[in-house]
């Protein structure tokens, strides 16, 4: 019985430890600071996602239909690497919803960093006001 209790305690500690390793703590910058730090800032509807590589990496490719651009050269439809649905860290995206996205990286591989600022459907109007007039509208 003592060995069973010890084994159970070991299994629980390992599972809790792995959950804690995946936990996330974010400090998100304000809109002007995020705009300055980003390579691309745009508003768009998430059309579809595709898991990339190892599911444990928690990354997906997201295809957005873009309506407004505040920074960078962004086509009307753009593919960006985003955190997957399994990610513990924001931002969290849902297909069919509209977002303001702050992306970084080279033009060949734009990505949304974990803990990056973004506007989810309820806060898009407020984010638009914070960003001002877009440089391009589709």
Tab-separated table of C-alpha atoms in Angstrom:
chain	number	residue	atom	x	y	z
A	1	UNK	CA	0.000	0.000	0.000
A	2	UNK	CA	2.842	2.347	0.858
A	3	UNK	CA	4.420	1.763	-2.583
A	4	UNK	CA	1.108	2.452	-4.328
A	5	UNK	CA	0.741	5.760	-2.461
A	6	UNK	CA	4.291	6.729	-3.354
A	7	UNK	CA	3.710	5.852	-7.016
A	8	UNK	CA	0.457	7.840	-7.085
A	9	UNK	CA	2.190	10.856	-5.512
A	10	UNK	CA	4.978	10.665	-8.102
A	11	UNK	CA	2.508	10.506	-11.021
A	12	UNK	CA	0.518	13.454	-9.645
A	13	UNK	CA	3.619	15.566	-9.118
A	14	UNK	CA	4.792	14.906	-12.678
A	15	UNK	CA	1.423	15.791	-14.174
A	16	UNK	CA	1.096	18.958	-12.078
A	17	UNK	CA	4.665	19.904	-12.925
A	18	UNK	CA	4.048	19.596	-16.653
A	19	UNK	CA	0.876	21.703	-16.338
A	20	UNK	CA	2.774	24.400	-14.502
A	21	UNK	CA	5.502	24.382	-17.133
A	22	UNK	CA	2.823	25.160	-19.713
A	23	UNK	CA	1.201	27.904	-17.611
A	24	UNK	CA	1.481	31.410	-18.930
A	25	UNK	CA	1.847	34.880	-17.485
A	26	UNK	CA	1.543	37.844	-19.858
A	27	UNK	CA	2.184	41.558	-19.641
A	28	UNK	CA	0.532	43.070	-22.733
A	29	UNK	CA	1.645	46.486	-24.007
A	30	UNK	CA	-0.756	49.299	-24.860
A	31	UNK	CA	-1.893	49.897	-28.464
A	32	UNK	CA	0.722	52.579	-29.379
A	33	UNK	CA	3.627	50.510	-27.996
A	34	UNK	CA	2.322	47.345	-29.659
A	35	UNK	CA	1.891	49.199	-32.966
A	36	UNK	CA	5.482	50.446	-32.788
A	37	UNK	CA	6.847	46.969	-31.985
A	38	UNK	CA	4.822	45.072	-34.624
A	39	UNK	CA	5.771	44.521	-38.244
A	40	UNK	CA	2.133	44.261	-39.362
A	41	UNK	CA	-1.095	45.405	-37.725
A	42	UNK	CA	-4.378	44.551	-39.388
A	43	UNK	CA	-8.013	43.724	-38.765
A	44	UNK	CA	-9.439	40.610	-40.319
A	45	UNK	CA	-11.716	37.616	-40.035
A	46	UNK	CA	-10.043	34.277	-39.296
A	47	UNK	CA	-11.132	32.007	-42.157
A	48	UNK	CA	-9.349	28.766	-41.225
A	49	UNK	CA	-6.458	27.295	-39.250
A	50	UNK	CA	-4.074	24.424	-39.846
A	51	UNK	CA	-1.916	22.826	-37.131
A	52	UNK	CA	1.796	23.102	-37.924
A	53	UNK	CA	4.316	20.432	-36.970
A	54	UNK	CA	4.322	18.928	-33.496
A	55	UNK	CA	1.040	19.513	-31.596
A	56	UNK	CA	3.115	20.152	-28.449
A	57	UNK	CA	4.552	23.290	-30.086
A	58	UNK	CA	1.063	24.806	-29.939
A	59	UNK	CA	1.362	26.678	-33.255
A	60	UNK	CA	-1.060	26.897	-36.194
A	61	UNK	CA	-1.246	28.726	-39.484
A	62	UNK	CA	-4.193	31.113	-39.574
A	63	UNK	CA	-5.646	32.530	-42.783
A	64	UNK	CA	-7.281	35.958	-42.346
A	65	UNK	CA	-9.476	37.975	-44.719
A	66	UNK	CA	-8.153	41.479	-44.069
A	67	UNK	CA	-10.386	44.563	-43.988
A	68	UNK	CA	-8.141	47.265	-42.426
A	69	UNK	CA	-4.359	47.718	-42.241
A	70	UNK	CA	-2.558	50.057	-39.824
A	71	UNK	CA	1.014	48.935	-40.397
A	72	UNK	CA	2.935	47.003	-43.038
A	73	UNK	CA	2.069	45.691	-46.468
A	74	UNK	CA	-0.749	43.213	-45.910
A	75	UNK	CA	-2.689	41.535	-48.714
A	76	UNK	CA	-6.457	41.133	-48.564
A	77	UNK	CA	-5.888	37.508	-47.539
A	78	UNK	CA	-2.889	36.740	-45.362
A	79	UNK	CA	-1.502	33.634	-43.645
A	80	UNK	CA	0.062	34.158	-40.238
A	81	UNK	CA	1.479	31.729	-37.683
A	82	UNK	CA	-0.700	31.935	-34.543
A	83	UNK	CA	-0.862	30.130	-31.209
A	84	UNK	CA	-2.999	26.996	-31.601
A	85	UNK	CA	-6.265	26.353	-29.785
A	86	UNK	CA	-4.274	24.220	-27.301
A	87	UNK	CA	-2.044	27.092	-26.223
A	88	UNK	CA	-2.228	28.180	-22.601
A	89	UNK	CA	-1.041	31.673	-23.593
A	90	UNK	CA	-3.105	34.278	-25.408
A	91	UNK	CA	-3.931	35.379	-27.962
A	92	UNK	CA	-6.717	32.875	-28.622
A	93	UNK	CA	-8.395	32.897	-32.032
A	94	UNK	CA	-11.645	31.300	-33.263
A	95	UNK	CA	-12.485	30.661	-36.917
A	96	UNK	CA	-15.236	32.988	-38.142
A	97	UNK	CA	-14.415	35.803	-35.701
A	98	UNK	CA	-12.907	39.231	-36.442
A	99	UNK	CA	-9.690	40.417	-34.741
A	100	UNK	CA	-7.106	43.169	-34.756
A	101	UNK	CA	-3.811	41.295	-35.105
A	102	UNK	CA	-0.286	42.457	-34.224
A	103	UNK	CA	2.265	40.287	-36.075
A	104	UNK	CA	6.073	40.218	-36.172
A	105	UNK	CA	8.801	38.415	-38.105
A	106	UNK	CA	9.941	38.348	-41.715
A	107	UNK	CA	7.500	38.799	-44.599
A	108	UNK	CA	7.950	35.126	-45.486
A	109	UNK	CA	6.927	33.955	-42.006
A	110	UNK	CA	4.772	36.461	-40.107
A	111	UNK	CA	3.697	35.278	-36.675
A	112	UNK	CA	1.677	36.355	-33.698
A	113	UNK	CA	3.818	36.002	-30.602
A	114	UNK	CA	2.433	34.431	-27.451
A	115	UNK	CA	1.161	37.150	-25.135
A	116	UNK	CA	0.965	39.623	-28.048
A	117	UNK	CA	-1.668	42.320	-27.942
A	118	UNK	CA	-4.756	41.597	-30.029
A	119	UNK	CA	-8.363	42.707	-30.101
A	120	UNK	CA	-10.981	39.981	-29.886
A	121	UNK	CA	-14.458	40.466	-31.396
A	122	UNK	CA	-15.866	42.435	-28.442
A	123	UNK	CA	-12.963	44.892	-28.308
A	124	UNK	CA	-12.303	45.489	-32.039
A	125	UNK	CA	-14.166	48.855	-32.132
A	126	UNK	CA	-12.196	50.131	-29.129
A	127	UNK	CA	-8.913	48.954	-30.707
A	128	UNK	CA	-9.774	50.740	-33.982
A	129	UNK	CA	-10.211	53.993	-32.044
A	130	UNK	CA	-6.873	53.476	-30.274
A	131	UNK	CA	-5.075	52.851	-33.585
A	132	UNK	CA	-6.646	55.738	-35.529
A	133	UNK	CA	-7.075	55.908	-39.289
A	134	UNK	CA	-5.932	52.774	-41.163
A	135	UNK	CA	-3.335	53.120	-43.919
A	136	UNK	CA	-5.366	50.774	-46.132
A	137	UNK	CA	-8.944	49.513	-46.248
A	138	UNK	CA	-10.196	46.610	-48.362
